[in-house]
Amino acid sequence: MTQLPRVITDDVLSENLIELLDGKIERLPWSTLDGADDDTVDGILTFGHLLVTAEHLAKFPDLKVVSNYGVGVDHIDVDAAHILNIPVGNTPHVLNGTTADQAMTLLLAAGRRLREGDIYARSPEFTYFDPAYMLGTEIHHQTVGIIGLGGIGYQIARRCAAFDMNILYHKRTPLADNPDNLDLTYVTLNELLEQSDFVVTICPLTEETTGLIGKEELARMKNSAVLINVARGPVVDTDALTEALQNGEIYAAGLDVTDPEPLPRDHPLLSVDNVTITPHLGSATIQTRRKMAEISVENLLLGLGGQALLHSV
Ligand code: DGY
């Protein structure tokens, strides 16, 4: 019997991955990464966001591929992998629309106080309709500022256009391609923060974007503004955001990601009313997660066979 390729995977994998990997690899526990050097390891498949460091990569001289289930690869030392000529696969494109839907879910929920409304509607206090309570902030015809207009950001912009929003964006360089001819205005980060009613972060996590939205940036935003983070937690300074929400420096926030993630259960941000938090659900639909599983397994198998990956970084 031929020996199956030996692949380190997270100890917990989704059913999709388990099914797609069945009979194709020999799974090795994640702890293998912290064990001794091993020239029998062929691949790494990362499912959650566990770290893959330069030190880990250097332990496996026969490593052929690192395949990531997800588009963001900030938990993998990609530079070290490149130096070692190890391709790193990811799953772009298939999750753009889904993650944009999640951004809109949070934008609508935070602006229209969905979380508080749901709690109130279920509570004994809700005994009569009061037209003066729980007023939210308008969404249509407001200005949205999108930080990071890549594939997901563009899909967010399309959705905002359908809400008749005025769309500003900021990224390193102005957009080269605008396939839907959306009415988009490129502005500096400060202009975006000062003019937007909704600020949406959807940039990759890099050294440059770590702490991008801190005390000073939150102070630049309108007191009536809503911050949505669907990028990575460390793009926003958690302490500064907690303070800004507590002090009414901004109106509300919607977060799909936090720093740390998850927040400690007694973190003060969890007691703030005007923040809506989802547990990193950006691409979490049945359909999209299946596609991500298929691509990450395909990337893994291609890499194990020494072929070019479907998608790599
Ligand atoms: C991604 O694809 O990067 C998502 O955050 C899920 O990992």
PDB file of C-alpha atoms and ligand atoms in Angstrom:
ATOM      1  CA  MET A   1       0.000   0.000   0.000  1.00  0.00           C
ATOM      2  CA  THR A   2       1.382   3.432  -0.921  1.00  0.00           C
ATOM      3  CA  GLN A   3       1.968   5.711   1.974  1.00  0.00           C
ATOM      4  CA  LEU A   4      -0.349   8.699   2.231  1.00  0.00           C
ATOM      5  CA  PRO A   5       1.171  12.182   2.492  1.00  0.00           C
ATOM      6  CA  ARG A   6       1.624  13.204   6.096  1.00  0.00           C
ATOM      7  CA  VAL A   7      -0.108  16.490   6.844  1.00  0.00           C
ATOM      8  CA  ILE A   8      -0.312  18.474  10.055  1.00  0.00           C
ATOM      9  CA  THR A   9      -3.861  19.776  10.548  1.00  0.00           C
ATOM     10  CA  ASP A  10      -5.751  21.509  13.325  1.00  0.00           C
ATOM     11  CA  ASP A  11      -6.972  18.868  15.757  1.00  0.00           C
ATOM     12  CA  VAL A  12     -10.550  20.009  15.171  1.00  0.00           C
ATOM     13  CA  LEU A  13     -11.659  20.251  11.543  1.00  0.00           C
ATOM     14  CA  SER A  14     -15.066  20.894   9.963  1.00  0.00           C
ATOM     15  CA  GLU A  15     -17.072  17.954   8.631  1.00  0.00           C
ATOM     16  CA  ASN A  16     -16.528  19.253   5.088  1.00  0.00           C
ATOM     17  CA  LEU A  17     -12.769  19.047   5.488  1.00  0.00           C
ATOM     18  CA  ILE A  18     -12.873  15.648   7.146  1.00  0.00           C
ATOM     19  CA  GLU A  19     -14.965  14.308   4.280  1.00  0.00           C
ATOM     20  CA  LEU A  20     -12.797  15.860   1.550  1.00  0.00           C
ATOM     21  CA  LEU A  21      -9.541  14.703   3.140  1.00  0.00           C
ATOM     22  CA  ASP A  22     -10.742  11.169   3.779  1.00  0.00           C
ATOM     23  CA  GLY A  23      -8.315   8.612   2.366  1.00  0.00           C
ATOM     24  CA  LYS A  24      -6.063  11.301   0.881  1.00  0.00           C
ATOM     25  CA  ILE A  25      -3.720  12.161   3.732  1.00  0.00           C
ATOM     26  CA  GLU A  26      -2.467  10.888   7.019  1.00  0.00           C
ATOM     27  CA  ARG A  27      -3.415  13.504   9.610  1.00  0.00           C
ATOM     28  CA  LEU A  28      -0.812  14.529  12.139  1.00  0.00           C
ATOM     29  CA  PRO A  29      -1.745  16.438  15.298  1.00  0.00           C
ATOM     30  CA  TRP A  30      -1.118  20.189  15.491  1.00  0.00           C
ATOM     31  CA  SER A  31       1.334  19.582  18.344  1.00  0.00           C
ATOM     32  CA  THR A  32       3.708  18.130  15.706  1.00  0.00           C
ATOM     33  CA  LEU A  33       4.582  21.760  14.940  1.00  0.00           C
ATOM     34  CA  ASP A  34       6.085  22.126  18.376  1.00  0.00           C
ATOM     35  CA  GLY A  35       7.824  18.766  18.361  1.00  0.00           C
ATOM     36  CA  ALA A  36      11.188  17.712  16.979  1.00  0.00           C
ATOM     37  CA  ASP A  37      12.417  18.303  13.411  1.00  0.00           C
ATOM     38  CA  ASP A  38      10.741  15.789  11.121  1.00  0.00           C
ATOM     39  CA  ASP A  39      11.580  15.025   7.507  1.00  0.00           C
ATOM     40  CA  THR A  40       8.440  12.955   6.999  1.00  0.00           C
ATOM     41  CA  VAL A  41       5.990  15.859   7.165  1.00  0.00           C
ATOM     42  CA  ASP A  42       4.660  16.789   3.705  1.00  0.00           C
ATOM     43  CA  GLY A  43       2.099  19.484   4.355  1.00  0.00           C
ATOM     44  CA  ILE A  44       0.285  21.767   6.783  1.00  0.00           C
ATOM     45  CA  LEU A  45      -3.427  22.546   6.589  1.00  0.00           C
ATOM     46  CA  THR A  46      -4.495  25.431   8.806  1.00  0.00           C
ATOM     47  CA  PHE A  47      -8.179  25.646   9.669  1.00  0.00           C
ATOM     48  CA  GLY A  48      -8.528  28.038  12.628  1.00  0.00           C
ATOM     49  CA  HIS A  49      -6.097  30.832  13.110  1.00  0.00           C
ATOM     50  CA  LEU A  50      -3.337  28.962  14.879  1.00  0.00           C
ATOM     51  CA  LEU A  51       0.110  30.387  14.235  1.00  0.00           C
ATOM     52  CA  VAL A  52       2.521  28.933  11.702  1.00  0.00           C
ATOM     53  CA  THR A  53       5.878  30.581  12.371  1.00  0.00           C
ATOM     54  CA  ALA A  54       9.241  30.612  10.604  1.00  0.00           C
ATOM     55  CA  GLU A  55      10.520  28.316  13.340  1.00  0.00           C
ATOM     56  CA  HIS A  56       7.761  25.801  12.644  1.00  0.00           C
ATOM     57  CA  LEU A  57       8.392  25.840   8.904  1.00  0.00           C
ATOM     58  CA  ALA A  58      12.116  25.280   9.340  1.00  0.00           C
ATOM     59  CA  LYS A  59      11.508  21.996  11.183  1.00  0.00           C
ATOM     60  CA  PHE A  60      10.198  20.133   8.157  1.00  0.00           C
ATOM     61  CA  PRO A  61      12.756  19.901   5.327  1.00  0.00           C
ATOM     62  CA  ASP A  62      10.351  18.007   3.086  1.00  0.00           C
ATOM     63  CA  LEU A  63       7.398  20.359   3.591  1.00  0.00           C
ATOM     64  CA  LYS A  64       5.728  20.944   0.221  1.00  0.00           C
ATOM     65  CA  VAL A  65       2.764  23.197   0.986  1.00  0.00           C
ATOM     66  CA  VAL A  66       0.875  25.177   3.600  1.00  0.00           C
ATOM     67  CA  SER A  67      -2.813  25.375   2.755  1.00  0.00           C
ATOM     68  CA  ASN A  68      -4.972  27.855   4.624  1.00  0.00           C
ATOM     69  CA  TYR A  69      -8.723  27.543   5.009  1.00  0.00           C
ATOM     70  CA  GLY A  70      -9.558  31.222   4.568  1.00  0.00           C
ATOM     71  CA  VAL A  71      -8.323  34.220   2.662  1.00  0.00           C
ATOM     72  CA  GLY A  72      -6.441  36.029   5.477  1.00  0.00           C
ATOM     73  CA  VAL A  73      -2.982  34.612   6.114  1.00  0.00           C
ATOM     74  CA  ASP A  74      -1.761  36.952   8.857  1.00  0.00           C
ATOM     75  CA  HIS A  75      -1.276  33.944  11.171  1.00  0.00           C
ATOM     76  CA  ILE A  76       1.249  32.369   8.788  1.00  0.00           C
ATOM     77  CA  ASP A  77       4.800  33.626   8.287  1.00  0.00           C
ATOM     78  CA  VAL A  78       4.405  33.920   4.530  1.00  0.00           C
ATOM     79  CA  ASP A  79       7.808  35.575   4.017  1.00  0.00           C
ATOM     80  CA  ALA A  80       9.541  32.655   5.726  1.00  0.00           C
ATOM     81  CA  ALA A  81       7.571  30.208   3.581  1.00  0.00           C
ATOM     82  CA  HIS A  82       8.622  32.074   0.433  1.00  0.00           C
ATOM     83  CA  ILE A  83      12.278  31.947   1.462  1.00  0.00           C
ATOM     84  CA  LEU A  84      11.926  28.200   1.894  1.00  0.00           C
ATOM     85  CA  ASN A  85      10.046  27.933  -1.429  1.00  0.00           C
ATOM     86  CA  ILE A  86       6.960  26.544   0.256  1.00  0.00           C
ATOM     87  CA  PRO A  87       3.755  27.701  -1.449  1.00  0.00           C
ATOM     88  CA  VAL A  88       1.012  29.072   0.825  1.00  0.00           C
ATOM     89  CA  GLY A  89      -2.516  28.517  -0.455  1.00  0.00           C
ATOM     90  CA  ASN A  90      -5.627  30.458   0.530  1.00  0.00           C
ATOM     91  CA  THR A  91      -9.295  30.742  -0.502  1.00  0.00           C
ATOM     92  CA  PRO A  92      -9.971  34.180  -2.005  1.00  0.00           C
ATOM     93  CA  HIS A  93     -12.977  35.330  -4.096  1.00  0.00           C
ATOM     94  CA  VAL A  94     -15.520  32.707  -2.977  1.00  0.00           C
ATOM     95  CA  LEU A  95     -16.110  34.510   0.293  1.00  0.00           C
ATOM     96  CA  ASN A  96     -16.260  38.095  -0.981  1.00  0.00           C
ATOM     97  CA  GLY A  97     -20.036  38.397  -1.258  1.00  0.00           C
ATOM     98  CA  THR A  98     -20.642  36.470   1.950  1.00  0.00           C
ATOM     99  CA  THR A  99     -18.272  38.597   4.003  1.00  0.00           C
ATOM    100  CA  ALA A 100     -19.759  41.745   2.455  1.00  0.00           C
ATOM    101  CA  ASP A 101     -23.201  40.500   3.538  1.00  0.00           C
ATOM    102  CA  GLN A 102     -21.861  40.159   7.071  1.00  0.00           C
ATOM    103  CA  ALA A 103     -20.483  43.707   6.963  1.00  0.00           C
ATOM    104  CA  MET A 104     -23.924  44.963   5.922  1.00  0.00           C
ATOM    105  CA  THR A 105     -25.567  42.846   8.624  1.00  0.00           C
ATOM    106  CA  LEU A 106     -23.434  44.590  11.230  1.00  0.00           C
ATOM    107  CA  LEU A 107     -23.830  48.010   9.644  1.00  0.00           C
ATOM    108  CA  LEU A 108     -27.616  47.706   9.672  1.00  0.00           C
ATOM    109  CA  ALA A 109     -27.689  46.097  13.113  1.00  0.00           C
ATOM    110  CA  ALA A 110     -25.442  48.705  14.718  1.00  0.00           C
ATOM    111  CA  GLY A 111     -27.117  51.663  13.011  1.00  0.00           C
ATOM    112  CA  ARG A 112     -30.649  50.483  13.804  1.00  0.00           C
ATOM    113  CA  ARG A 113     -29.903  49.090  17.289  1.00  0.00           C
ATOM    114  CA  LEU A 114     -30.946  45.550  16.443  1.00  0.00           C
ATOM    115  CA  ARG A 115     -29.214  43.942  19.413  1.00  0.00           C
ATOM    116  CA  GLU A 116     -30.763  46.297  21.962  1.00  0.00           C
ATOM    117  CA  GLY A 117     -34.136  46.097  20.208  1.00  0.00           C
ATOM    118  CA  ASP A 118     -34.164  42.312  20.288  1.00  0.00           C
ATOM    119  CA  ILE A 119     -33.292  42.233  23.978  1.00  0.00           C
ATOM    120  CA  TYR A 120     -35.974  44.835  24.747  1.00  0.00           C
ATOM    121  CA  ALA A 121     -38.623  43.126  22.624  1.00  0.00           C
ATOM    122  CA  ARG A 122     -38.147  39.923  24.652  1.00  0.00           C
ATOM    123  CA  SER A 123     -38.006  41.665  28.041  1.00  0.00           C
ATOM    124  CA  PRO A 124     -40.855  42.210  30.522  1.00  0.00           C
ATOM    125  CA  GLU A 125     -40.279  45.983  30.111  1.00  0.00           C
ATOM    126  CA  PHE A 126     -41.782  45.944  26.622  1.00  0.00           C
ATOM    127  CA  THR A 127     -45.405  46.608  27.480  1.00  0.00           C
ATOM    128  CA  TYR A 128     -46.307  49.388  25.029  1.00  0.00           C
ATOM    129  CA  PHE A 129     -45.023  50.959  21.812  1.00  0.00           C
ATOM    130  CA  ASP A 130     -43.297  54.282  22.389  1.00  0.00           C
ATOM    131  CA  PRO A 131     -42.432  56.200  19.204  1.00  0.00           C
ATOM    132  CA  ALA A 132     -39.714  58.046  21.090  1.00  0.00           C
ATOM    133  CA  TYR A 133     -37.618  55.109  22.187  1.00  0.00           C
ATOM    134  CA  MET A 134     -34.553  53.505  20.720  1.00  0.00           C
ATOM    135  CA  LEU A 135     -34.025  55.845  17.795  1.00  0.00           C
ATOM    136  CA  GLY A 136     -31.257  54.629  15.534  1.00  0.00           C
ATOM    137  CA  THR A 137     -29.303  56.363  12.851  1.00  0.00           C
ATOM    138  CA  GLU A 138     -30.304  56.630   9.191  1.00  0.00           C
ATOM    139  CA  ILE A 139     -28.489  54.342   6.750  1.00  0.00           C
ATOM    140  CA  HIS A 140     -29.709  55.195   3.241  1.00  0.00           C
ATOM    141  CA  HIS A 141     -28.221  58.358   1.737  1.00  0.00           C
ATOM    142  CA  GLN A 142     -25.573  58.475   4.475  1.00  0.00           C
ATOM    143  CA  THR A 143     -21.843  58.488   3.780  1.00  0.00           C
ATOM    144  CA  VAL A 144     -19.910  55.256   4.161  1.00  0.00           C
ATOM    145  CA  GLY A 145     -16.101  55.161   4.207  1.00  0.00           C
ATOM    146  CA  ILE A 146     -14.562  51.818   3.314  1.00  0.00           C
ATOM    147  CA  ILE A 147     -10.960  51.236   4.384  1.00  0.00           C
ATOM    148  CA  GLY A 148      -9.441  48.594   2.091  1.00  0.00           C
ATOM    149  CA  LEU A 149     -11.266  48.287  -1.201  1.00  0.00           C
ATOM    150  CA  GLY A 150     -10.171  44.802  -2.297  1.00  0.00           C
ATOM    151  CA  GLY A 151     -12.509  42.033  -3.397  1.00  0.00           C
ATOM    152  CA  ILE A 152     -14.630  42.093  -0.233  1.00  0.00           C
ATOM    153  CA  GLY A 153     -14.526  45.893   0.065  1.00  0.00           C
ATOM    154  CA  TYR A 154     -15.807  46.234  -3.485  1.00  0.00           C
ATOM    155  CA  GLN A 155     -18.730  43.940  -2.695  1.00  0.00           C
ATOM    156  CA  ILE A 156     -19.500  46.049   0.371  1.00  0.00           C
ATOM    157  CA  ALA A 157     -19.457  49.137  -1.858  1.00  0.00           C
ATOM    158  CA  ARG A 158     -21.945  47.494  -4.260  1.00  0.00           C
ATOM    159  CA  ARG A 159     -24.296  46.804  -1.387  1.00  0.00           C
ATOM    160  CA  CYS A 160     -23.918  50.347  -0.026  1.00  0.00           C
ATOM    161  CA  ALA A 161     -24.698  51.712  -3.496  1.00  0.00           C
ATOM    162  CA  ALA A 162     -27.982  49.792  -3.362  1.00  0.00           C
ATOM    163  CA  PHE A 163     -28.739  51.679  -0.142  1.00  0.00           C
ATOM    164  CA  ASP A 164     -28.156  54.988  -1.978  1.00  0.00           C
ATOM    165  CA  MET A 165     -25.130  55.694   0.178  1.00  0.00           C
ATOM    166  CA  ASN A 166     -22.391  58.132  -0.730  1.00  0.00           C
ATOM    167  CA  ILE A 167     -19.248  55.972  -0.903  1.00  0.00           C
ATOM    168  CA  LEU A 168     -15.757  57.080   0.093  1.00  0.00           C
ATOM    169  CA  TYR A 169     -12.827  54.709   0.231  1.00  0.00           C
ATOM    170  CA  HIS A 170      -9.218  54.598   1.241  1.00  0.00           C
ATOM    171  CA  LYS A 171      -6.511  52.126   0.305  1.00  0.00           C
ATOM    172  CA  ARG A 172      -2.835  52.380  -0.546  1.00  0.00           C
ATOM    173  CA  THR A 173      -3.498  53.222  -4.191  1.00  0.00           C
ATOM    174  CA  PRO A 174      -6.730  54.257  -5.889  1.00  0.00           C
ATOM    175  CA  LEU A 175      -8.766  51.465  -7.425  1.00  0.00           C
ATOM    176  CA  ALA A 176      -7.529  50.486 -10.899  1.00  0.00           C
ATOM    177  CA  ASP A 177     -10.652  48.585 -11.894  1.00  0.00           C
ATOM    178  CA  ASN A 178     -14.271  49.517 -11.167  1.00  0.00           C
ATOM    179  CA  PRO A 179     -16.227  46.860 -13.126  1.00  0.00           C
ATOM    180  CA  ASP A 180     -19.662  48.052 -12.004  1.00  0.00           C
ATOM    181  CA  ASN A 181     -18.870  51.741 -12.504  1.00  0.00           C
ATOM    182  CA  LEU A 182     -19.751  52.476  -8.908  1.00  0.00           C
ATOM    183  CA  ASP A 183     -19.646  56.083  -7.817  1.00  0.00           C
ATOM    184  CA  LEU A 184     -16.624  55.853  -5.495  1.00  0.00           C
ATOM    185  CA  THR A 185     -14.537  58.700  -4.118  1.00  0.00           C
ATOM    186  CA  TYR A 186     -10.912  58.098  -3.142  1.00  0.00           C
ATOM    187  CA  VAL A 187      -9.948  60.105  -0.039  1.00  0.00           C
ATOM    188  CA  THR A 188      -7.183  60.192   2.546  1.00  0.00           C
ATOM    189  CA  LEU A 189      -7.701  58.232   5.740  1.00  0.00           C
ATOM    190  CA  ASN A 190      -8.295  61.421   7.715  1.00  0.00           C
ATOM    191  CA  GLU A 191     -10.852  62.706   5.206  1.00  0.00           C
ATOM    192  CA  LEU A 192     -12.628  59.370   5.336  1.00  0.00           C
ATOM    193  CA  LEU A 193     -12.743  59.371   9.138  1.00  0.00           C
ATOM    194  CA  GLU A 194     -13.972  62.960   9.299  1.00  0.00           C
ATOM    195  CA  GLN A 195     -16.661  62.690   6.633  1.00  0.00           C
ATOM    196  CA  SER A 196     -18.130  59.211   7.081  1.00  0.00           C
ATOM    197  CA  ASP A 197     -21.303  58.281   8.941  1.00  0.00           C
ATOM    198  CA  PHE A 198     -20.200  54.654   8.720  1.00  0.00           C
ATOM    199  CA  VAL A 199     -16.545  53.621   8.702  1.00  0.00           C
ATOM    200  CA  VAL A 200     -15.965  50.034   7.548  1.00  0.00           C
ATOM    201  CA  THR A 201     -12.537  48.393   7.938  1.00  0.00           C
ATOM    202  CA  ILE A 202     -11.846  45.501   5.558  1.00  0.00           C
ATOM    203  CA  CYS A 203      -8.095  45.729   4.966  1.00  0.00           C
ATOM    204  CA  PRO A 204      -5.617  42.890   5.479  1.00  0.00           C
ATOM    205  CA  LEU A 205      -3.822  42.817   8.833  1.00  0.00           C
ATOM    206  CA  THR A 206      -0.240  43.948   8.258  1.00  0.00           C
ATOM    207  CA  GLU A 207       2.303  45.912  10.269  1.00  0.00           C
ATOM    208  CA  GLU A 208       0.908  49.022   8.618  1.00  0.00           C
ATOM    209  CA  THR A 209      -2.728  48.322   9.503  1.00  0.00           C
ATOM    210  CA  THR A 210      -2.173  47.091  13.063  1.00  0.00           C
ATOM    211  CA  GLY A 211      -3.773  49.717  15.324  1.00  0.00           C
ATOM    212  CA  LEU A 212      -4.913  51.692  12.267  1.00  0.00           C
ATOM    213  CA  ILE A 213      -7.996  52.841  14.169  1.00  0.00           C
ATOM    214  CA  GLY A 214      -6.813  54.101  17.540  1.00  0.00           C
ATOM    215  CA  LYS A 215      -7.650  56.924  19.921  1.00  0.00           C
ATOM    216  CA  GLU A 216      -6.730  59.680  17.495  1.00  0.00           C
ATOM    217  CA  GLU A 217      -8.639  58.164  14.574  1.00  0.00           C
ATOM    218  CA  LEU A 218     -11.737  57.554  16.702  1.00  0.00           C
ATOM    219  CA  ALA A 219     -11.563  61.185  17.837  1.00  0.00           C
ATOM    220  CA  ARG A 220     -11.578  62.273  14.187  1.00  0.00           C
ATOM    221  CA  MET A 221     -14.816  60.413  13.530  1.00  0.00           C
ATOM    222  CA  LYS A 222     -18.180  62.122  13.945  1.00  0.00           C
ATOM    223  CA  ASN A 223     -19.886  61.597  17.308  1.00  0.00           C
ATOM    224  CA  SER A 224     -22.785  60.184  15.295  1.00  0.00           C
ATOM    225  CA  ALA A 225     -20.602  57.733  13.351  1.00  0.00           C
ATOM    226  CA  VAL A 226     -20.665  53.946  13.431  1.00  0.00           C
ATOM    227  CA  LEU A 227     -17.507  51.825  13.124  1.00  0.00           C
ATOM    228  CA  ILE A 228     -17.720  48.384  11.510  1.00  0.00           C
ATOM    229  CA  ASN A 229     -14.704  46.054  11.676  1.00  0.00           C
ATOM    230  CA  VAL A 230     -14.817  43.006   9.406  1.00  0.00           C
ATOM    231  CA  ALA A 231     -11.039  42.929   8.854  1.00  0.00           C
ATOM    232  CA  ARG A 232      -9.021  41.574  11.759  1.00  0.00           C
ATOM    233  CA  GLY A 233      -9.278  42.504  15.434  1.00  0.00           C
ATOM    234  CA  PRO A 234      -5.893  44.242  15.786  1.00  0.00           C
ATOM    235  CA  VAL A 235      -6.801  46.758  13.050  1.00  0.00           C
ATOM    236  CA  VAL A 236      -8.784  48.517  15.799  1.00  0.00           C
ATOM    237  CA  ASP A 237      -7.361  49.383  19.216  1.00  0.00           C
ATOM    238  CA  THR A 238      -9.804  47.651  21.561  1.00  0.00           C
ATOM    239  CA  ASP A 239      -9.181  49.873  24.593  1.00  0.00           C
ATOM    240  CA  ALA A 240      -9.520  53.053  22.562  1.00  0.00           C
ATOM    241  CA  LEU A 241     -12.754  51.765  20.993  1.00  0.00           C
ATOM    242  CA  THR A 242     -14.197  50.764  24.367  1.00  0.00           C
ATOM    243  CA  GLU A 243     -13.509  54.256  25.691  1.00  0.00           C
ATOM    244  CA  ALA A 244     -14.888  55.968  22.593  1.00  0.00           C
ATOM    245  CA  LEU A 245     -18.137  54.001  22.870  1.00  0.00           C
ATOM    246  CA  GLN A 246     -18.422  54.532  26.612  1.00  0.00           C
ATOM    247  CA  ASN A 247     -17.831  58.279  26.251  1.00  0.00           C
ATOM    248  CA  GLY A 248     -20.120  58.786  23.271  1.00  0.00           C
ATOM    249  CA  GLU A 249     -17.232  59.803  21.012  1.00  0.00           C
ATOM    250  CA  ILE A 250     -18.813  57.619  18.341  1.00  0.00           C
ATOM    251  CA  TYR A 251     -22.403  56.413  18.125  1.00  0.00           C
ATOM    252  CA  ALA A 252     -21.959  52.649  17.849  1.00  0.00           C
ATOM    253  CA  ALA A 253     -19.803  49.817  16.555  1.00  0.00           C
ATOM    254  CA  GLY A 254     -20.329  46.485  14.839  1.00  0.00           C
ATOM    255  CA  LEU A 255     -17.477  44.013  15.148  1.00  0.00           C
ATOM    256  CA  ASP A 256     -17.025  40.643  13.509  1.00  0.00           C
ATOM    257  CA  VAL A 257     -13.497  40.427  14.884  1.00  0.00           C
ATOM    258  CA  THR A 258     -11.876  41.590  18.100  1.00  0.00           C
ATOM    259  CA  ASP A 259      -8.455  41.840  19.679  1.00  0.00           C
ATOM    260  CA  PRO A 260      -7.962  39.531  21.441  1.00  0.00           C
ATOM    261  CA  GLU A 261     -10.353  37.053  19.893  1.00  0.00           C
ATOM    262  CA  PRO A 262     -12.356  36.038  21.760  1.00  0.00           C
ATOM    263  CA  LEU A 263     -12.313  38.875  24.275  1.00  0.00           C
ATOM    264  CA  PRO A 264     -11.871  37.781  27.890  1.00  0.00           C
ATOM    265  CA  ARG A 265     -15.375  37.120  29.203  1.00  0.00           C
ATOM    266  CA  ASP A 266     -15.108  39.987  31.685  1.00  0.00           C
ATOM    267  CA  HIS A 267     -13.798  42.512  29.134  1.00  0.00           C
ATOM    268  CA  PRO A 268     -15.460  45.947  29.554  1.00  0.00           C
ATOM    269  CA  LEU A 269     -16.353  46.081  25.839  1.00  0.00           C
ATOM    270  CA  LEU A 270     -18.776  43.216  26.412  1.00  0.00           C
ATOM    271  CA  SER A 271     -20.770  45.399  28.810  1.00  0.00           C
ATOM    272  CA  VAL A 272     -21.141  48.278  26.364  1.00  0.00           C
ATOM    273  CA  ASP A 273     -24.680  48.547  24.947  1.00  0.00           C
ATOM    274  CA  ASN A 274     -23.907  50.230  21.642  1.00  0.00           C
ATOM    275  CA  VAL A 275     -21.645  47.528  20.263  1.00  0.00           C
ATOM    276  CA  THR A 276     -22.840  44.509  18.311  1.00  0.00           C
ATOM    277  CA  ILE A 277     -20.346  41.655  18.163  1.00  0.00           C
ATOM    278  CA  THR A 278     -20.386  38.498  16.089  1.00  0.00           C
ATOM    279  CA  PRO A 279     -17.825  35.700  16.617  1.00  0.00           C
ATOM    280  CA  HIS A 280     -15.836  35.995  13.341  1.00  0.00           C
ATOM    281  CA  LEU A 281     -18.711  34.926  11.094  1.00  0.00           C
ATOM    282  CA  GLY A 282     -17.655  36.820   7.948  1.00  0.00           C
ATOM    283  CA  SER A 283     -17.663  33.837   5.613  1.00  0.00           C
ATOM    284  CA  ALA A 284     -19.765  31.564   7.810  1.00  0.00           C
ATOM    285  CA  THR A 285     -22.478  30.272   5.526  1.00  0.00           C
ATOM    286  CA  ILE A 286     -23.046  26.630   4.673  1.00  0.00           C
ATOM    287  CA  GLN A 287     -22.418  27.279   0.978  1.00  0.00           C
ATOM    288  CA  THR A 288     -19.296  29.428   1.299  1.00  0.00           C
ATOM    289  CA  ARG A 289     -17.631  27.277   3.918  1.00  0.00           C
ATOM    290  CA  ARG A 290     -18.109  24.270   1.620  1.00  0.00           C
ATOM    291  CA  LYS A 291     -16.398  26.127  -1.231  1.00  0.00           C
ATOM    292  CA  MET A 292     -13.565  27.173   1.086  1.00  0.00           C
ATOM    293  CA  ALA A 293     -13.102  23.562   2.172  1.00  0.00           C
ATOM    294  CA  GLU A 294     -12.971  22.397  -1.449  1.00  0.00           C
ATOM    295  CA  ILE A 295     -10.402  25.028  -2.424  1.00  0.00           C
ATOM    296  CA  SER A 296      -8.197  24.496   0.614  1.00  0.00           C
ATOM    297  CA  VAL A 297      -8.139  20.723   0.053  1.00  0.00           C
ATOM    298  CA  GLU A 298      -7.478  21.213  -3.666  1.00  0.00           C
ATOM    299  CA  ASN A 299      -4.621  23.604  -2.835  1.00  0.00           C
ATOM    300  CA  LEU A 300      -3.212  21.088  -0.380  1.00  0.00           C
ATOM    301  CA  LEU A 301      -3.341  18.178  -2.809  1.00  0.00           C
ATOM    302  CA  LEU A 302      -1.877  20.229  -5.665  1.00  0.00           C
ATOM    303  CA  GLY A 303       0.966  21.388  -3.442  1.00  0.00           C
ATOM    304  CA  LEU A 304       1.630  17.865  -2.204  1.00  0.00           C
ATOM    305  CA  GLY A 305       1.888  16.803  -5.834  1.00  0.00           C
ATOM    306  CA  GLY A 306       4.321  19.605  -6.604  1.00  0.00           C
ATOM    307  CA  GLN A 307       1.798  21.435  -8.808  1.00  0.00           C
ATOM    308  CA  ALA A 308       0.781  25.096  -8.836  1.00  0.00           C
ATOM    309  CA  LEU A 309      -1.982  25.888  -6.326  1.00  0.00           C
ATOM    310  CA  LEU A 310      -5.389  27.254  -7.369  1.00  0.00           C
ATOM    311  CA  HIS A 311      -4.729  30.303  -5.202  1.00  0.00           C
ATOM    312  CA  SER A 312      -1.569  31.238  -3.371  1.00  0.00           C
ATOM    313  CA  VAL A 313      -0.138  34.307  -1.676  1.00  0.00           C
TER     314      VAL A 313
HETATM  315  C1  DGY B   1     -10.732  34.477   6.262  1.00  0.00           C
HETATM  316  O1  DGY B   1     -11.055  33.875   5.242  1.00  0.00           O
HETATM  317  O2  DGY B   1      -9.653  35.052   6.381  1.00  0.00           O
HETATM  318  C2  DGY B   1     -11.710  34.484   7.372  1.00  0.00           C
HETATM  319  O3  DGY B   1     -11.365  35.383   8.359  1.00  0.00           O
HETATM  320  C3  DGY B   1     -11.894  33.096   7.956  1.00  0.00           C
HETATM  321  O4  DGY B   1     -10.685  32.631   8.396  1.00  0.00           O
END
